[in-house]
mmCIF file of C-alpha atoms in Angstrom:
data_model
loop_
_atom_site.group_PDB
_atom_site.id
_atom_site.type_symbol
_atom_site.label_atom_id
_atom_site.label_comp_id
_atom_site.label_asym_id
_atom_site.label_seq_id
_atom_site.Cartn_x
_atom_site.Cartn_y
_atom_site.Cartn_z
ATOM 1 C CA UNK A 1 -10.796 7.308 -22.955
ATOM 2 C CA UNK A 2 -8.543 9.603 -21.046
ATOM 3 C CA UNK A 3 -7.517 8.367 -17.733
ATOM 4 C CA UNK A 4 -9.333 10.541 -15.668
ATOM 5 C CA UNK A 5 -12.163 12.821 -16.975
ATOM 6 C CA UNK A 6 -13.933 15.941 -15.942
ATOM 7 C CA UNK A 7 -16.620 18.068 -17.409
ATOM 8 C CA UNK A 8 -14.828 21.115 -18.914
ATOM 9 C CA UNK A 9 -17.541 23.470 -17.299
ATOM 10 C CA UNK A 10 -17.432 25.998 -16.236
ATOM 11 C CA UNK A 11 -20.131 25.648 -14.057
ATOM 12 C CA UNK A 12 -22.060 28.713 -12.362
ATOM 13 C CA UNK A 13 -24.794 28.454 -9.395
ATOM 14 C CA UNK A 14 -26.240 30.957 -7.505
ATOM 15 C CA UNK A 15 -25.391 31.441 -3.468
ATOM 16 C CA UNK A 16 -27.303 28.856 -1.186
ATOM 17 C CA UNK A 17 -27.632 26.288 -4.317
ATOM 18 C CA UNK A 18 -25.912 22.776 -4.634
ATOM 19 C CA UNK A 19 -23.055 22.654 -7.087
ATOM 20 C CA UNK A 20 -22.691 19.079 -8.581
ATOM 21 C CA UNK A 21 -19.059 18.067 -9.871
ATOM 22 C CA UNK A 22 -18.539 14.755 -11.672
ATOM 23 C CA UNK A 23 -15.422 12.833 -12.645
ATOM 24 C CA UNK A 24 -15.279 9.600 -14.469
ATOM 25 C CA UNK A 25 -11.987 7.164 -14.550
ATOM 26 C CA UNK A 26 -10.847 4.316 -16.883
ATOM 27 C CA UNK A 27 -8.745 2.084 -14.473
ATOM 28 C CA UNK A 28 -11.348 -0.262 -12.818
ATOM 29 C CA UNK A 29 -8.427 -1.289 -10.148
ATOM 30 C CA UNK A 30 -8.250 2.407 -8.885
ATOM 31 C CA UNK A 31 -8.805 2.417 -4.944
ATOM 32 C CA UNK A 32 -8.055 6.002 -3.778
ATOM 33 C CA UNK A 33 -10.158 8.991 -5.054
ATOM 34 C CA UNK A 34 -9.582 12.845 -4.122
ATOM 35 C CA UNK A 35 -11.053 15.826 -4.391
ATOM 36 C CA UNK A 36 -8.810 19.142 -4.490
ATOM 37 C CA UNK A 37 -9.578 22.535 -4.749
ATOM 38 C CA UNK A 38 -7.279 25.163 -6.443
ATOM 39 C CA UNK A 39 -8.109 29.064 -6.056
ATOM 40 C CA UNK A 40 -6.622 31.149 -8.791
ATOM 41 C CA UNK A 41 -2.782 31.635 -8.611
ATOM 42 C CA UNK A 42 -2.674 29.061 -5.534
ATOM 43 C CA UNK A 43 -1.816 25.492 -5.191
ATOM 44 C CA UNK A 44 -4.130 22.747 -5.118
ATOM 45 C CA UNK A 45 -5.525 21.664 -1.527
ATOM 46 C CA UNK A 46 -7.372 18.332 -0.490
ATOM 47 C CA UNK A 47 -10.771 18.743 0.616
ATOM 48 C CA UNK A 48 -12.135 15.204 0.239
ATOM 49 C CA UNK A 49 -10.812 11.592 0.023
ATOM 50 C CA UNK A 50 -12.891 8.571 -0.455
ATOM 51 C CA UNK A 51 -11.967 4.833 -0.798
ATOM 52 C CA UNK A 52 -15.193 3.008 -0.832
ATOM 53 C CA UNK A 53 -18.443 2.976 -2.575
ATOM 54 C CA UNK A 54 -20.933 5.092 -1.148
ATOM 55 C CA UNK A 55 -21.390 8.544 0.334
ATOM 56 C CA UNK A 56 -18.943 10.339 2.330
ATOM 57 C CA UNK A 57 -20.046 13.604 3.955
ATOM 58 C CA UNK A 58 -17.793 16.412 5.579
ATOM 59 C CA UNK A 59 -19.762 19.745 6.381
ATOM 60 C CA UNK A 60 -21.354 21.152 3.285
ATOM 61 C CA UNK A 61 -19.336 18.689 0.741
ATOM 62 C CA UNK A 62 -20.074 15.065 -0.087
ATOM 63 C CA UNK A 63 -18.211 12.811 -2.247
ATOM 64 C CA UNK A 64 -19.808 9.895 -3.936
ATOM 65 C CA UNK A 65 -18.295 6.940 -5.300
ATOM 66 C CA UNK A 66 -19.637 4.512 -7.671
ATOM 67 C CA UNK A 67 -16.852 1.769 -8.604
ATOM 68 C CA UNK A 68 -19.102 -0.092 -10.761
ATOM 69 C CA UNK A 69 -19.792 2.699 -13.055
ATOM 70 C CA UNK A 70 -16.283 4.435 -12.559
ATOM 71 C CA UNK A 71 -17.192 7.884 -11.271
ATOM 72 C CA UNK A 72 -16.858 10.147 -8.289
ATOM 73 C CA UNK A 73 -18.650 13.057 -7.566
ATOM 74 C CA UNK A 74 -18.618 16.118 -5.282
ATOM 75 C CA UNK A 75 -21.710 17.818 -4.096
ATOM 76 C CA UNK A 76 -21.217 21.231 -2.546
ATOM 77 C CA UNK A 77 -24.592 22.115 -0.355
ATOM 78 C CA UNK A 78 -25.224 25.833 0.233
ATOM 79 C CA UNK A 79 -22.615 27.111 -2.021
ATOM 80 C CA UNK A 80 -21.045 30.315 -1.001
ATOM 81 C CA UNK A 81 -18.996 32.768 -2.995
ATOM 82 C CA UNK A 82 -16.087 31.725 -1.490
ATOM 83 C CA UNK A 83 -16.550 28.221 -2.945
ATOM 84 C CA UNK A 84 -15.394 29.644 -6.231
ATOM 85 C CA UNK A 85 -12.631 27.632 -7.572
ATOM 86 C CA UNK A 86 -11.307 25.127 -9.932
ATOM 87 C CA UNK A 87 -12.182 21.755 -8.491
ATOM 88 C CA UNK A 88 -9.593 19.091 -9.597
ATOM 89 C CA UNK A 89 -10.400 15.141 -9.406
ATOM 90 C CA UNK A 90 -7.643 12.740 -8.846
ATOM 91 C CA UNK A 91 -7.477 8.884 -9.025
ATOM 92 C CA UNK A 92 -4.757 6.481 -8.639
ATOM 93 C CA UNK A 93 -4.122 4.855 -11.529
ATOM 94 C CA UNK A 94 -1.920 1.557 -12.423
ATOM 95 C CA UNK A 95 0.480 2.018 -15.270
ATOM 96 C CA UNK A 96 3.016 -0.715 -16.459
ATOM 97 C CA UNK A 97 3.646 -2.015 -13.161
ATOM 98 C CA UNK A 98 3.236 0.980 -11.052
ATOM 99 C CA UNK A 99 0.829 3.270 -9.853
ATOM 100 C CA UNK A 100 0.380 7.262 -9.783
ATOM 101 C CA UNK A 101 -2.269 9.699 -8.959
ATOM 102 C CA UNK A 102 -3.394 10.964 -12.104
ATOM 103 C CA UNK A 103 -5.436 14.505 -12.029
ATOM 104 C CA UNK A 104 -8.375 15.354 -14.156
ATOM 105 C CA UNK A 105 -8.098 19.174 -15.937
ATOM 106 C CA UNK A 106 -10.425 20.547 -13.442
ATOM 107 C CA UNK A 107 -13.931 22.118 -13.371
ATOM 108 C CA UNK A 108 -13.986 25.846 -12.620
ATOM 109 C CA UNK A 109 -16.889 26.773 -10.185
ATOM 110 C CA UNK A 110 -18.343 30.242 -10.023
ATOM 111 C CA UNK A 111 -20.874 30.839 -7.080
ATOM 112 C CA UNK A 112 -22.858 34.211 -7.724
ATOM 113 C CA UNK A 113 -23.757 36.218 -4.843
ATOM 114 C CA UNK B 1 3.674 22.982 11.079
ATOM 115 C CA UNK B 2 5.725 23.967 7.895
ATOM 116 C CA UNK B 3 4.154 22.843 4.594
ATOM 117 C CA UNK B 4 6.085 21.801 1.296
ATOM 118 C CA UNK B 5 8.274 24.827 0.809
ATOM 119 C CA UNK B 6 9.253 25.578 -2.906
ATOM 120 C CA UNK B 7 11.834 28.262 -4.079
ATOM 121 C CA UNK B 8 11.962 30.404 -6.001
ATOM 122 C CA UNK B 9 8.247 31.447 -6.189
ATOM 123 C CA UNK B 10 8.732 33.249 -9.646
ATOM 124 C CA UNK B 11 11.334 32.543 -12.095
ATOM 125 C CA UNK B 12 11.990 34.380 -15.517
ATOM 126 C CA UNK B 13 14.886 33.633 -17.731
ATOM 127 C CA UNK B 14 15.770 33.540 -21.237
ATOM 128 C CA UNK B 15 15.721 30.666 -23.541
ATOM 129 C CA UNK B 16 18.831 28.034 -22.974
ATOM 130 C CA UNK B 17 19.374 29.055 -19.480
ATOM 131 C CA UNK B 18 19.616 26.243 -16.854
ATOM 132 C CA UNK B 19 16.787 26.672 -14.375
ATOM 133 C CA UNK B 20 16.936 24.854 -11.161
ATOM 134 C CA UNK B 21 13.708 24.382 -8.960
ATOM 135 C CA UNK B 22 13.912 23.455 -5.402
ATOM 136 C CA UNK B 23 11.772 21.503 -2.694
ATOM 137 C CA UNK B 24 11.673 20.972 0.808
ATOM 138 C CA UNK B 25 9.088 18.345 1.563
ATOM 139 C CA UNK B 26 6.964 18.119 4.892
ATOM 140 C CA UNK B 27 9.304 16.823 7.848
ATOM 141 C CA UNK B 28 8.609 12.998 8.200
ATOM 142 C CA UNK B 29 6.918 12.502 4.749
ATOM 143 C CA UNK B 30 8.979 10.008 2.646
ATOM 144 C CA UNK B 31 7.301 10.417 -0.993
ATOM 145 C CA UNK B 32 7.836 13.528 -3.097
ATOM 146 C CA UNK B 33 6.503 14.419 -6.512
ATOM 147 C CA UNK B 34 7.039 17.116 -8.864
ATOM 148 C CA UNK B 35 4.114 18.114 -10.838
ATOM 149 C CA UNK B 36 3.697 20.465 -14.031
ATOM 150 C CA UNK B 37 0.687 22.548 -14.639
ATOM 151 C CA UNK B 38 -0.369 24.362 -17.755
ATOM 152 C CA UNK B 39 -3.749 25.378 -18.818
ATOM 153 C CA UNK B 40 -3.625 22.962 -22.084
ATOM 154 C CA UNK B 41 -2.684 19.920 -20.142
ATOM 155 C CA UNK B 42 -3.562 20.347 -16.722
ATOM 156 C CA UNK B 43 -1.629 19.009 -13.587
ATOM 157 C CA UNK B 44 0.922 16.051 -14.812
ATOM 158 C CA UNK B 45 3.052 14.452 -12.812
ATOM 159 C CA UNK B 46 6.500 14.518 -13.738
ATOM 160 C CA UNK B 47 8.587 12.139 -11.600
ATOM 161 C CA UNK B 48 8.214 10.862 -7.924
ATOM 162 C CA UNK B 49 10.582 9.594 -5.429
ATOM 163 C CA UNK B 50 10.027 7.226 -2.351
ATOM 164 C CA UNK B 51 12.554 7.301 0.198
ATOM 165 C CA UNK B 52 14.676 9.512 -1.705
ATOM 166 C CA UNK B 53 14.595 7.067 -4.869
ATOM 167 C CA UNK B 54 12.989 7.862 -8.514
ATOM 168 C CA UNK B 55 10.214 5.565 -8.568
ATOM 169 C CA UNK B 56 8.494 6.671 -11.833
ATOM 170 C CA UNK B 57 10.060 9.321 -14.304
ATOM 171 C CA UNK B 58 8.066 8.443 -17.121
ATOM 172 C CA UNK B 59 6.261 11.819 -17.037
ATOM 173 C CA UNK B 60 9.717 13.673 -17.555
ATOM 174 C CA UNK B 61 9.339 15.236 -20.739
ATOM 175 C CA UNK B 62 12.673 14.890 -22.204
ATOM 176 C CA UNK B 63 16.523 14.808 -21.205
ATOM 177 C CA UNK B 64 16.510 18.362 -20.499
ATOM 178 C CA UNK B 65 14.652 17.796 -17.346
ATOM 179 C CA UNK B 66 16.242 15.982 -14.724
ATOM 180 C CA UNK B 67 15.446 15.606 -11.028
ATOM 181 C CA UNK B 68 17.270 14.584 -7.627
ATOM 182 C CA UNK B 69 16.477 14.057 -4.063
ATOM 183 C CA UNK B 70 19.848 13.865 -2.398
ATOM 184 C CA UNK B 71 18.342 13.404 0.927
ATOM 185 C CA UNK B 72 14.887 13.157 2.693
ATOM 186 C CA UNK B 73 14.511 17.130 2.962
ATOM 187 C CA UNK B 74 15.541 18.384 -0.427
ATOM 188 C CA UNK B 75 14.858 17.761 -3.825
ATOM 189 C CA UNK B 76 15.456 19.573 -7.122
ATOM 190 C CA UNK B 77 14.010 19.631 -10.733
ATOM 191 C CA UNK B 78 16.502 20.903 -13.339
ATOM 192 C CA UNK B 79 15.920 22.193 -16.897
ATOM 193 C CA UNK B 80 18.863 22.605 -19.289
ATOM 194 C CA UNK B 81 18.580 24.249 -21.456
ATOM 195 C CA UNK B 82 15.405 25.626 -21.045
ATOM 196 C CA UNK B 83 12.849 26.380 -23.857
ATOM 197 C CA UNK B 84 9.483 28.873 -24.146
ATOM 198 C CA UNK B 85 7.458 26.026 -24.103
ATOM 199 C CA UNK B 86 8.625 24.840 -20.451
ATOM 200 C CA UNK B 87 6.932 28.070 -19.002
ATOM 201 C CA UNK B 88 4.363 26.581 -16.388
ATOM 202 C CA UNK B 89 3.657 26.284 -13.065
ATOM 203 C CA UNK B 90 5.696 23.717 -11.339
ATOM 204 C CA UNK B 91 4.642 22.048 -7.951
ATOM 205 C CA UNK B 92 6.192 19.877 -5.620
ATOM 206 C CA UNK B 93 4.167 17.653 -3.307
ATOM 207 C CA UNK B 94 4.648 15.272 -0.297
ATOM 208 C CA UNK B 95 3.083 12.575 1.416
ATOM 209 C CA UNK B 96 3.588 9.311 3.892
ATOM 210 C CA UNK B 97 3.433 5.871 2.544
ATOM 211 C CA UNK B 98 5.219 2.647 3.167
ATOM 212 C CA UNK B 99 5.376 1.552 -0.286
ATOM 213 C CA UNK B 100 6.321 3.020 -3.827
ATOM 214 C CA UNK B 101 3.156 4.776 -4.146
ATOM 215 C CA UNK B 102 0.859 6.027 -1.060
ATOM 216 C CA UNK B 103 -2.830 6.195 -1.132
ATOM 217 C CA UNK B 104 -2.375 9.171 1.394
ATOM 218 C CA UNK B 105 -3.356 12.286 0.403
ATOM 219 C CA UNK B 106 -0.661 14.662 -1.094
ATOM 220 C CA UNK B 107 0.285 18.045 0.415
ATOM 221 C CA UNK B 108 1.270 20.631 -2.222
ATOM 222 C CA UNK B 109 3.716 23.631 -2.141
ATOM 223 C CA UNK B 110 2.863 27.215 -3.364
ATOM 224 C CA UNK B 111 4.283 26.388 -6.946
ATOM 225 C CA UNK B 112 7.287 28.019 -8.887
ATOM 226 C CA UNK B 113 5.678 29.796 -11.876
ATOM 227 C CA UNK B 114 8.476 29.601 -14.624
ATOM 228 C CA UNK B 115 8.630 31.881 -17.508
ATOM 229 C CA UNK B 116 11.189 31.055 -20.172
ATOM 230 C CA UNK B 117 11.695 34.037 -22.731
#
């Protein structure tokens, strides 16, 4: 199993719909979870962080974490064309005595007007 | 506030040449990360420093790659000799933490798009 997995996508939703992005991870000891957004040709930018089970809401974005099932998701409500980007899930993974942040390959989201 | 600053933004060079990428982290951040991003492999961590000390370089692909952080405000990633398969976007990121790894979010620079012909 890969350390951090995201559905390969791409995902296409109409404007105003809810976009749901999912991510699973392999390390049960992981404590920190992040969602980054990356526009084409740009650098990743942090949009959400979550550290405990449950939901965390920030405007139109909601991150959901379930440590028992080892998945983290991102919901985008009232999707806008400006949300069209690649979304990267990142999880801290313990590796041979040290830990590092491991990124999924990303899910490309297109919001159609 | 100035973000993470990388240079150059673009680099095109011929196979076999030495390539040096530069990074200035956000002032006050004590952890610095070098990543490589390709379509095939996604975003991969190459090496990270904490308080200017290399902590984990297990992601460095081979001896042709080396990284240094001589002080808190500057780091370099060097490839010598360069090969076409090194073509990628290289990102530098920084954050603040009081241990060898921080659970604080990382802030990325704009990246260096490297093409090796």
